[in-house]
Amino acid sequence: MRTDVVIVGAGHAGLAMSRRLGERSIDHVVLERGEVANSWKTERWDSLRLLTPTWQSRLPGFADASGEDPHGFRTMPETIAFLERYAWAISAPVHQHTAVNSVRRTEEGYAVQTSRGAWRSRAVVLASGACNIANVPRQLAAALPAAVASFTPHQYRNPSQLEQGGVLVVGASATGVQLAEEIQRSGRQVTLAVAEHIRMPRRYRGRDIQWWMDAAGILDLRHDEVDDLGRVREVPSLQLTGNDQGRMLDLNALTASGVRLAGRLAGLRDGKALFSGALANQVALSDLKMNRLLDAIDGWVSEKGLEGEVPPPERFEPTRIEASPPLALDLVRGGIRTVLWATGFRPDYSWLEVPALDRKGRLRHDGGVVDAPGLYVMGLPFLRRRKSALIDGAGEDARELSAHLATHLDQRAGIDLLMRSTMSGGTKFTSSVLSASTSST
Amino acid sequence: MTAVAEKQVQNGVNVEALLGAREALSKAPEAARFNWKATSKWVGGTHTRTHMKSFFGLGGDQSHKSEFSFDTDHPEIFASEDKGATPVEMVLTGLAGCLTAGVAAVAQMRKIQLRSVKATLEGSMDIQGILGIDSDVRNGFDGVTVKFEIDADATKQEIEALVAQSQKRSAVYDILTNPTNVTVSVS
């Protein structure tokens, strides 16, 4: 089977790209290992809601009038239904239950092997997600005592899966803080190991924090305007929840609900978890970062003369920690039955047989234009702008990348035309230019 | 030099060289492997002298401009002759040196002029541990505090951010706050 472009993945990113290619009448297919919104269907815990308000899921060419509260936060079933409506509305050429097994370079583009046959295309867009694999620190996980169960966020659905008893949640970004709270509420004592994290109020000066970052242009900061792109692409997710509308889920809220805080999980030795003694600095850095963002928002309000229209600035109590946070915890004696690794995610490129990965297994790309002609990627953190990993960021990234892709196809078309005429015409029909170029090789 | 009408800040840290090294080493990560060395000799009693001259880094053997040596001993209340700082005070020396260098480097990067940087360090310890009186008491510090007094052209928040960032990038702070495997052998 042949097409101009294969898009791998029918989530928001792949669908947005499909819509943009459709606008340009570029022939393409969207290959999906499961069903539309597959990761949202199969790799999320039950209580999760989107961390961005409903108004902020703007996808290209889609005015969704489903009667939802624009300021609410979609549940997973609502998110799935939304993406299904979108796929239908844009008539995306999705091939469901078609798992991509390999992508290889060919003379004219790419060969894509799937569980349902092979495709040849001139370009490929990777929209298969940024969170396929849970980053579990192998050495630490291997050193866990046998009596302690180990869960990744992909395996976790709700607290009833966990044995009664203590739970060590490792990581305090969006996933870690949400799961720590839910599990603590279920009556299991949670200890939270806290490394670098970003504290963030859900609401500020009467608006959702995402509204401010959107309105003030903070989410639009481009990849080519950033000093240290490698660093911003590794920044942890914001400590936010879409549950209990408007509530701030920071370390102070967790402490108040009974969660115990410790430093970064630094080692496991003789059944003891060892925690870094740097917790005080981690929370100080996070408070400073949050306050810098709030200063920037306040500055924007003054600059736009909006002081009268919104409530006055507010500042939040510094993060409270114990004077001497625990440095070690004997897991078995301390009653820990489960360790939950909320230590981040990474994409799976095990099927990508194109030499485009760096030494740490990350894709080499410039704003989504991968270091391999005709290969593109969508949906990674800070791909082209700060909002690239949000549903709301897919539209603009797809617009720019589809333009680059269209130019690539036009240029390739010129080269292919020349190649075909030399191949099929042999020496008889070649122009003087072509015979000059063939004889020189 | 480019003629940029920027705030001139001079903390004596060559930020361009540091940024250049960061750039070069991110392309050749194997050269980033360093091995720091010290050799010590017992003088007598609890007095030891430790020397530092050579180290390994950037793919080859390196050397300080001259040899440094430090005496460690214990004070008279430990029935020692007090011919040098205690080893645990040397740990505080390392932490002070590392964090202060970090403050200067980050300040230079952020174009903050420093006028003075003072730090007061304390390491608290229950010596029942080292004396073997109570096995529940650890030998080492049960806590370390560092108090900075910084005079600089910056707001309080900017100074706090300097100090926080210097901890984030400090080797000795990391050594003290995280476990490290230590292997001691006899030849």
XYZ file of C-alpha atoms in Angstrom:
628
model
C 0.000 0.000 0.000
C 1.219 3.479 -0.809
C 0.502 6.937 0.519
C 2.357 10.215 0.769
C 2.407 10.438 4.551
C 2.002 7.896 7.338
C 1.034 9.350 10.714
C 1.772 6.981 13.581
C -0.800 7.398 16.335
C -4.420 8.631 16.445
C -4.283 10.747 19.581
C -4.757 14.513 19.602
C -1.374 15.123 17.943
C -1.837 12.641 15.102
C -5.389 13.811 14.470
C -4.374 17.482 14.431
C -1.677 16.640 11.868
C -4.218 14.650 9.836
C -6.470 17.694 9.755
C -3.606 19.965 8.625
C -2.538 17.541 5.880
C -6.195 17.278 4.807
C -6.313 21.062 4.458
C -3.398 20.759 2.022
C -4.971 17.765 0.211
C -1.926 15.651 1.061
C -2.702 11.937 0.827
C -2.118 10.237 4.194
C -3.179 7.547 6.638
C -3.224 7.518 10.445
C -2.070 4.172 11.810
C -3.283 3.382 15.320
C -2.218 0.301 17.303
C -5.501 0.366 19.249
C -8.378 2.785 18.858
C -8.598 6.567 18.629
C -7.277 8.057 21.899
C -5.674 4.731 22.752
C -3.300 5.927 25.490
C -6.121 7.880 27.127
C -8.192 4.678 27.053
C -5.642 2.191 28.269
C -2.817 3.926 30.139
C -4.518 6.269 32.596
C -5.782 5.820 36.148
C -9.523 5.949 36.821
C -9.891 9.279 38.626
C -7.661 11.274 36.275
C -9.035 14.431 34.714
C -7.186 16.587 32.194
C -4.902 19.138 33.836
C -6.057 21.795 31.375
C -9.571 23.280 31.381
C -12.011 22.177 28.677
C -11.863 25.499 26.793
C -8.146 24.901 26.325
C -8.457 21.758 24.185
C -8.659 23.697 20.933
C -7.970 21.471 17.956
C -7.766 22.765 14.377
C -10.976 22.910 12.386
C -13.251 21.832 15.201
C -15.846 23.888 17.019
C -17.008 21.380 19.594
C -20.461 22.234 20.915
C -21.119 19.358 23.246
C -22.562 21.436 26.069
C -19.658 20.815 28.460
C -18.599 23.421 31.020
C -15.673 25.205 29.335
C -14.071 25.803 32.745
C -14.357 22.187 33.855
C -11.743 19.467 33.510
C -12.572 16.472 31.340
C -12.576 12.990 32.799
C -10.883 10.250 30.764
C -14.192 9.006 29.233
C -14.999 12.624 28.301
C -11.536 13.103 26.803
C -11.873 9.913 24.771
C -15.342 10.918 23.539
C -13.992 14.352 22.609
C -11.163 12.885 20.523
C -13.556 10.383 18.893
C -15.862 13.275 17.931
C -12.855 15.098 16.510
C -11.670 12.126 14.444
C -15.180 11.792 13.049
C -15.616 15.526 12.416
C -12.413 15.825 10.404
C -12.942 12.448 8.656
C -9.445 11.360 9.649
C -8.313 8.309 7.626
C -7.587 6.261 10.752
C -6.649 2.596 10.453
C -7.407 1.208 13.916
C -5.858 -1.938 15.397
C -2.869 -1.450 13.136
C 0.308 -1.610 15.183
C 3.460 -0.232 13.593
C 6.227 -2.814 13.957
C 8.995 -1.011 12.107
C 9.784 2.166 10.209
C 12.751 2.016 7.805
C 14.306 4.399 5.298
C 13.874 3.606 1.620
C 15.087 5.324 -1.544
C 11.874 7.290 -1.872
C 10.941 7.716 1.776
C 9.889 5.151 4.359
C 8.699 1.551 4.611
C 6.269 1.032 7.486
C 5.610 -2.552 8.572
C 2.391 -3.022 10.507
C 0.367 -5.829 12.037
C -1.926 -5.389 9.023
C 0.429 -5.159 6.067
C 3.128 -2.852 4.802
C 2.943 0.785 3.806
C 5.319 2.823 1.686
C 5.264 6.551 2.152
C 7.336 9.589 1.316
C 7.137 10.990 4.835
C 6.313 9.777 8.341
C 4.954 11.740 11.299
C 5.579 10.211 14.729
C 2.582 11.093 16.897
C 2.785 8.046 19.090
C 3.008 9.925 22.368
C 5.609 11.160 24.846
C 4.623 8.876 27.722
C 4.715 5.309 26.334
C 7.188 3.970 28.871
C 7.290 4.684 32.608
C 10.825 5.698 33.594
C 11.512 3.292 36.411
C 15.010 3.602 37.890
C 16.129 0.024 37.238
C 18.792 -0.339 39.922
C 16.472 0.949 42.628
C 13.540 -1.190 41.506
C 15.794 -4.277 41.405
C 16.899 -3.672 45.000
C 13.346 -3.661 46.409
C 12.649 -6.351 49.022
C 10.518 -9.194 47.639
C 7.653 -8.381 49.996
C 7.197 -4.932 48.472
C 5.049 -4.626 45.313
C 6.090 -2.257 42.554
C 3.653 -0.286 40.354
C 4.087 2.121 37.476
C 1.415 4.778 36.823
C 0.480 2.791 33.676
C -0.370 -0.217 35.850
C -2.188 1.770 38.519
C -5.958 2.294 38.179
C -7.186 2.943 41.734
C -6.141 2.314 45.371
C -8.083 -0.954 45.634
C -5.312 -2.617 43.591
C -2.860 -1.973 46.424
C -2.491 -4.032 49.549
C -3.421 -2.377 52.813
C -0.381 -0.766 54.382
C 2.099 1.940 53.601
C 2.906 3.212 50.119
C 6.071 4.945 48.975
C 5.298 7.234 46.038
C 8.507 8.200 44.252
C 8.256 11.534 42.444
C 6.209 14.652 43.164
C 5.254 16.031 39.777
C 1.680 15.955 38.415
C 1.356 12.162 38.587
C 3.070 11.711 41.956
C 1.110 14.358 43.850
C -2.246 13.208 42.474
C -1.616 9.557 43.273
C -0.138 10.365 46.690
C -3.311 12.216 47.629
C -5.710 9.575 46.300
C -3.850 6.735 48.014
C -3.540 8.619 51.320
C -7.308 9.252 51.207
C -7.858 5.508 50.770
C -6.425 4.970 54.241
C -2.932 3.890 53.249
C -0.085 5.916 54.776
C 1.853 7.555 51.951
C 5.478 8.628 52.071
C 6.331 10.869 49.126
C 9.932 11.054 47.879
C 10.345 14.546 46.459
C 12.967 15.494 43.880
C 12.792 18.487 41.521
C 9.174 19.613 41.143
C 7.182 22.653 40.121
C 4.655 24.055 42.568
C 1.733 25.795 40.942
C -1.563 27.231 42.170
C -4.588 25.897 40.253
C -6.219 29.336 40.402
C -4.593 32.744 40.691
C -6.236 36.162 40.890
C -9.621 34.687 40.073
C -8.610 32.712 36.954
C -7.240 29.290 36.192
C -3.421 29.303 36.017
C -3.623 27.963 32.461
C -5.741 30.996 31.509
C -2.953 33.302 32.694
C -0.202 31.376 30.961
C -2.249 31.309 27.759
C -3.310 34.965 27.877
C 0.136 36.303 28.816
C 1.767 34.338 25.997
C 3.841 32.193 28.373
C 2.652 29.001 26.651
C 3.587 30.424 23.253
C 7.322 30.799 24.005
C 9.047 29.198 21.021
C 11.795 26.594 20.996
C 14.114 28.925 19.076
C 13.692 31.681 21.698
C 14.978 29.583 24.608
C 18.597 29.670 25.862
C 18.820 26.123 27.133
C 16.359 24.013 25.149
C 17.732 20.739 26.533
C 16.906 21.887 30.059
C 13.384 23.203 29.380
C 12.502 19.970 27.567
C 13.342 18.069 30.778
C 11.356 20.331 33.117
C 8.978 18.246 35.261
C 5.216 18.547 34.890
C 3.392 21.130 37.009
C 1.895 20.031 40.336
C -1.727 20.344 39.188
C -4.925 18.342 39.400
C -8.151 18.602 37.421
C -10.087 17.147 40.346
C -11.918 19.190 43.025
C -12.069 22.170 40.752
C -9.808 25.018 41.660
C -7.960 23.383 44.534
C -4.194 23.726 44.844
C -2.481 20.359 45.147
C 0.944 21.261 46.509
C 3.160 19.658 49.125
C 1.469 21.703 51.884
C -1.916 20.239 50.889
C -0.430 16.744 50.947
C 1.207 17.289 54.349
C -2.135 18.527 55.682
C -3.806 15.330 54.478
C -1.221 13.223 56.346
C 1.328 12.439 53.610
C 4.939 12.283 54.887
C 7.565 14.042 52.807
C 11.116 12.835 52.223
C 13.893 13.888 49.859
C 14.678 12.311 46.495
C 14.972 8.510 46.659
C 18.744 8.245 46.441
C 19.340 4.567 47.085
C 18.141 1.275 48.509
C 20.491 -0.521 50.843
C 19.712 -3.571 53.031
C 15.983 -3.087 52.566
C 16.223 0.564 53.530
C 15.196 3.407 51.267
C 17.749 6.224 51.494
C 16.544 9.739 50.818
C 18.545 12.781 49.819
C 19.087 15.426 52.475
C 18.417 18.160 49.923
C 14.624 18.426 50.391
C 14.885 21.918 51.902
C 16.590 23.209 48.771
C 14.179 21.402 46.435
C 11.191 23.127 48.025
C 13.036 26.478 48.159
C 13.805 26.263 44.423
C 10.202 25.373 43.688
C 8.777 28.239 45.746
C 11.170 30.671 44.040
C 10.158 29.412 40.577
C 6.451 29.657 41.357
C 6.857 33.183 42.681
C 8.797 34.222 39.566
C 5.881 33.023 37.421
C 3.374 34.877 39.616
C 5.561 38.021 39.380
C 5.499 37.664 35.590
C 1.700 37.372 35.613
C 1.393 40.420 37.901
C 3.720 42.331 35.578
C 1.549 41.425 32.608
C -1.620 42.539 34.445
C -0.071 45.954 35.182
C 1.273 46.312 31.671
C -2.166 45.612 30.183
C -3.872 47.891 32.717
C -6.097 45.071 33.986
C -5.584 45.836 37.684
C -9.202 46.884 38.181
C -10.627 43.815 36.462
C -9.014 41.051 38.496
C -8.482 40.473 42.230
C -5.195 41.767 43.723
C -1.977 39.714 43.707
C -1.639 36.969 46.292
C 1.321 34.971 47.544
C 1.235 31.497 48.999
C 2.700 30.246 52.252
C 6.208 28.803 51.705
C 6.331 25.016 51.493
C 6.505 23.514 54.971
C 8.817 20.619 55.669
C 9.973 18.967 58.863
C 13.139 20.359 60.468
C 14.849 17.009 59.832
C 13.034 15.097 57.074
C 13.649 11.325 57.130
C 16.890 10.173 55.488
C 16.138 6.460 55.631
C 13.096 4.212 55.794
C 13.239 0.497 56.466
C 10.609 -0.591 53.947
C 9.470 -3.843 55.489
C 9.715 -2.780 59.136
C 8.231 0.592 58.255
C 5.141 -1.130 56.832
C 5.684 -0.163 53.195
C 3.845 -2.708 50.993
C 3.941 -0.864 47.683
C 6.296 1.429 45.796
C 4.720 3.540 43.057
C 7.168 4.955 40.526
C 5.929 8.390 39.484
C 9.360 9.075 38.043
C 8.367 10.302 34.608
C 7.804 8.819 31.193
C 9.564 8.554 27.894
C 8.497 7.757 24.329
C 8.960 4.284 22.835
C 10.958 4.286 19.607
C 11.902 0.598 19.696
C 10.227 0.147 16.294
C 11.985 3.115 14.684
C 14.801 1.667 12.578
C 16.092 5.062 11.534
C 19.361 6.330 13.036
C 17.849 9.478 14.529
C 18.343 8.916 18.262
C 20.990 10.544 20.436
C 23.161 8.659 22.947
C 20.405 8.881 25.562
C 17.793 7.436 23.188
C 16.087 10.754 22.508
C 15.011 11.730 19.037
C 17.306 14.281 17.376
C 15.002 16.951 16.016
C 14.775 20.673 15.417
C 11.310 21.783 16.472
C 9.795 18.470 15.355
C 11.758 18.223 12.099
C 13.662 15.009 12.778
C 17.272 14.539 11.745
C 16.181 12.222 8.877
C 14.590 13.648 5.711
C 10.811 13.408 5.671
C 10.533 12.313 9.309
C 8.594 14.486 11.759
C 7.527 14.221 15.393
C 4.624 15.739 17.321
C 3.581 16.059 20.940
C 6.896 16.032 22.809
C 7.581 18.501 25.657
C 8.593 21.929 24.282
C 8.778 20.505 20.759
C 8.163 23.880 19.094
C 6.708 25.929 21.954
C 5.970 25.590 25.643
C 2.469 24.239 24.976
C 3.603 21.562 22.503
C 2.776 18.665 24.835
C -0.699 20.036 25.598
C -3.739 19.122 23.471
C -3.953 22.876 22.870
C -0.464 22.973 21.372
C -1.040 20.379 18.652
C -2.819 22.678 16.213
C -0.077 25.270 15.760
C 2.734 22.692 15.747
C 0.847 20.670 13.103
C 0.284 23.808 11.015
C 4.000 24.650 10.947
C 5.246 21.098 10.563
C 2.723 20.294 7.807
C 4.026 23.340 5.903
C 7.593 22.023 6.240
C 6.402 18.570 5.230
C 4.594 19.900 2.144
C 7.778 21.670 1.017
C 9.727 18.462 1.555
C 7.240 16.495 -0.560
C 7.448 19.101 -3.355
C 11.238 18.942 -3.383
C 11.236 15.154 -3.246
C 8.698 15.122 -6.083
C 11.193 17.051 -8.244
C 14.007 14.631 -7.393
C 11.780 11.577 -7.905
C 10.737 12.886 -11.318
C 14.380 13.175 -12.347
C 15.178 9.729 -10.898
C 12.265 8.099 -12.699
C 13.144 9.612 -16.058
C 16.760 8.416 -15.780
C 15.693 4.947 -14.655
C 12.925 4.309 -17.149
C 14.442 6.217 -20.061
C 17.862 4.611 -19.822
C 20.369 6.342 -22.006
C 17.928 6.900 -24.831
C 15.704 9.603 -23.328
C 17.959 11.275 -20.802
C 18.509 14.941 -21.211
C 22.020 16.257 -21.424
C 21.870 17.461 -17.823
C 20.864 14.052 -16.559
C 23.404 12.151 -18.635
C 26.058 14.509 -17.325
C 25.036 13.739 -13.772
C 24.790 9.974 -14.308
C 28.126 9.738 -16.042
C 29.830 11.522 -13.211
C 28.758 8.825 -10.764
C 35.056 41.480 22.770
C 31.751 42.532 21.342
C 30.546 46.022 22.040
C 27.387 45.294 23.978
C 25.828 47.993 26.099
C 25.123 45.517 28.874
C 25.603 45.803 32.584
C 29.291 45.075 33.270
C 29.633 42.560 36.050
C 32.948 41.250 37.287
C 33.020 38.537 39.927
C 36.258 37.052 38.633
C 34.540 34.003 37.148
C 35.214 33.203 33.506
C 31.685 32.290 32.502
C 32.505 32.116 28.791
C 35.118 29.432 29.498
C 32.659 27.486 31.676
C 29.949 27.672 29.015
C 32.488 26.649 26.388
C 33.498 23.642 28.475
C 29.836 22.683 28.953
C 29.266 22.860 25.196
C 32.421 20.875 24.392
C 31.795 18.209 27.040
C 28.187 17.654 26.025
C 29.615 16.594 22.648
C 32.412 14.460 24.170
C 30.914 13.147 27.438
C 33.780 10.682 28.008
C 36.133 13.618 28.633
C 33.895 14.709 31.509
C 35.133 11.834 33.679
C 37.330 13.237 36.458
C 39.223 11.464 39.209
C 40.290 13.560 42.204
C 43.231 12.344 44.218
C 44.751 12.930 47.621
C 47.594 11.179 49.415
C 47.988 11.293 53.147
C 50.658 10.413 55.634
C 50.338 9.873 59.334
C 52.521 12.352 61.213
C 51.927 11.088 64.736
C 49.137 10.894 67.256
C 45.935 12.049 65.566
C 47.879 14.358 63.260
C 47.798 13.574 59.519
C 49.053 15.589 56.539
C 47.257 15.217 53.205
C 48.651 16.352 49.850
C 46.927 17.181 46.579
C 48.827 17.696 43.333
C 47.663 15.587 40.423
C 44.213 14.621 39.208
C 42.707 13.068 36.103
C 40.303 14.872 33.767
C 39.535 15.849 30.170
C 40.952 12.517 29.075
C 44.389 12.891 30.658
C 46.510 13.504 33.739
C 46.322 17.031 35.078
C 48.137 18.872 37.810
C 47.611 21.786 40.171
C 50.072 24.683 39.660
C 51.666 23.654 42.940
C 51.124 21.041 45.608
C 48.662 21.818 48.383
C 48.818 20.201 51.764
C 46.489 20.279 54.749
C 47.019 19.223 58.326
C 44.271 17.564 60.263
C 44.309 16.837 63.944
C 42.006 17.093 66.919
C 41.795 19.758 69.635
C 43.283 19.451 73.059
C 39.984 18.522 74.708
C 40.314 15.265 72.741
C 43.765 14.858 74.328
C 45.332 15.711 70.978
C 47.889 18.328 70.035
C 45.645 20.452 67.805
C 48.083 20.763 64.888
C 45.335 21.199 62.336
C 41.623 21.455 61.783
C 39.522 18.403 62.539
C 38.630 16.222 59.562
C 34.948 17.100 60.035
C 35.844 20.792 59.840
C 37.588 19.994 56.552
C 34.240 18.678 55.318
C 32.707 22.053 56.181
C 35.641 23.719 54.374
C 34.789 21.728 51.266
C 31.113 22.645 51.481
C 31.831 26.344 52.024
C 34.286 26.435 49.123
C 31.947 24.614 46.788
C 28.769 26.591 47.549
C 30.565 29.948 47.485
C 32.210 29.184 44.138
C 28.755 28.264 42.889
C 27.264 31.522 44.137
C 29.980 33.485 42.295
C 29.553 31.534 39.054
C 25.764 31.755 39.052
C 25.935 35.475 39.941
C 28.265 36.086 37.000
C 25.934 34.146 34.696
C 22.944 36.151 35.922
C 24.857 39.445 35.714
C 24.694 40.108 39.453
C 27.658 42.034 40.921
C 28.754 40.583 44.244
C 30.453 42.755 46.858
C 30.834 40.258 49.674
C 29.846 36.670 50.331
C 30.201 35.290 53.849
C 29.045 31.920 55.039
C 28.837 30.511 58.551
C 28.710 26.745 58.697
C 27.836 24.436 61.525
C 27.858 20.679 61.641
C 26.248 19.159 64.692
C 27.275 15.822 66.057
C 26.717 13.607 69.071
C 30.137 12.098 69.830
C 28.551 9.150 71.627
C 28.591 7.698 68.106
C 32.338 7.853 67.465
C 33.112 6.877 71.032
C 30.975 3.766 70.664
C 28.832 4.651 73.681
C 25.458 4.385 71.941
C 25.043 2.346 68.758
C 21.835 4.238 67.896
C 23.824 7.442 67.438
C 25.446 7.925 64.065
C 29.124 8.842 63.788
C 28.747 11.724 61.415
C 26.851 14.970 61.361
C 23.189 14.716 62.268
C 22.682 18.043 60.535
C 24.603 20.780 58.754
C 23.553 24.412 58.545
C 24.984 27.043 56.228
C 24.098 30.712 56.724
C 25.030 33.070 53.906
C 25.384 36.827 54.215
C 25.587 38.244 50.711
C 26.002 41.866 49.677
C 25.187 42.235 45.990
C 23.361 44.353 43.414
C 20.268 42.187 43.581
C 16.923 41.756 45.318
C 16.522 39.416 48.273
C 14.630 36.997 46.015
C 17.438 37.028 43.423
C 20.002 36.337 46.139
C 17.916 33.455 47.489
C 17.726 32.072 43.958
C 21.548 32.325 43.628
C 22.044 30.328 46.800
C 19.422 27.743 45.813
C 20.933 27.284 42.359
C 24.434 26.954 43.795
C 23.217 24.049 45.988
C 21.567 22.453 42.960
C 24.900 22.408 41.090
C 27.278 21.722 43.992
C 29.398 18.565 44.163
C 30.087 18.724 47.892
C 26.443 19.473 48.708
C 25.532 16.375 46.682
C 28.215 14.290 48.409
C 26.839 15.302 51.811
C 23.144 14.901 51.007
C 23.262 11.620 49.066
C 24.732 8.223 49.879
C 28.051 7.361 48.201
C 29.750 3.977 47.966
C 33.121 4.125 49.684
C 35.613 1.291 49.205
C 38.604 1.105 51.519
C 41.339 -1.480 50.937
C 44.799 -2.284 52.242
C 47.741 -2.996 49.956
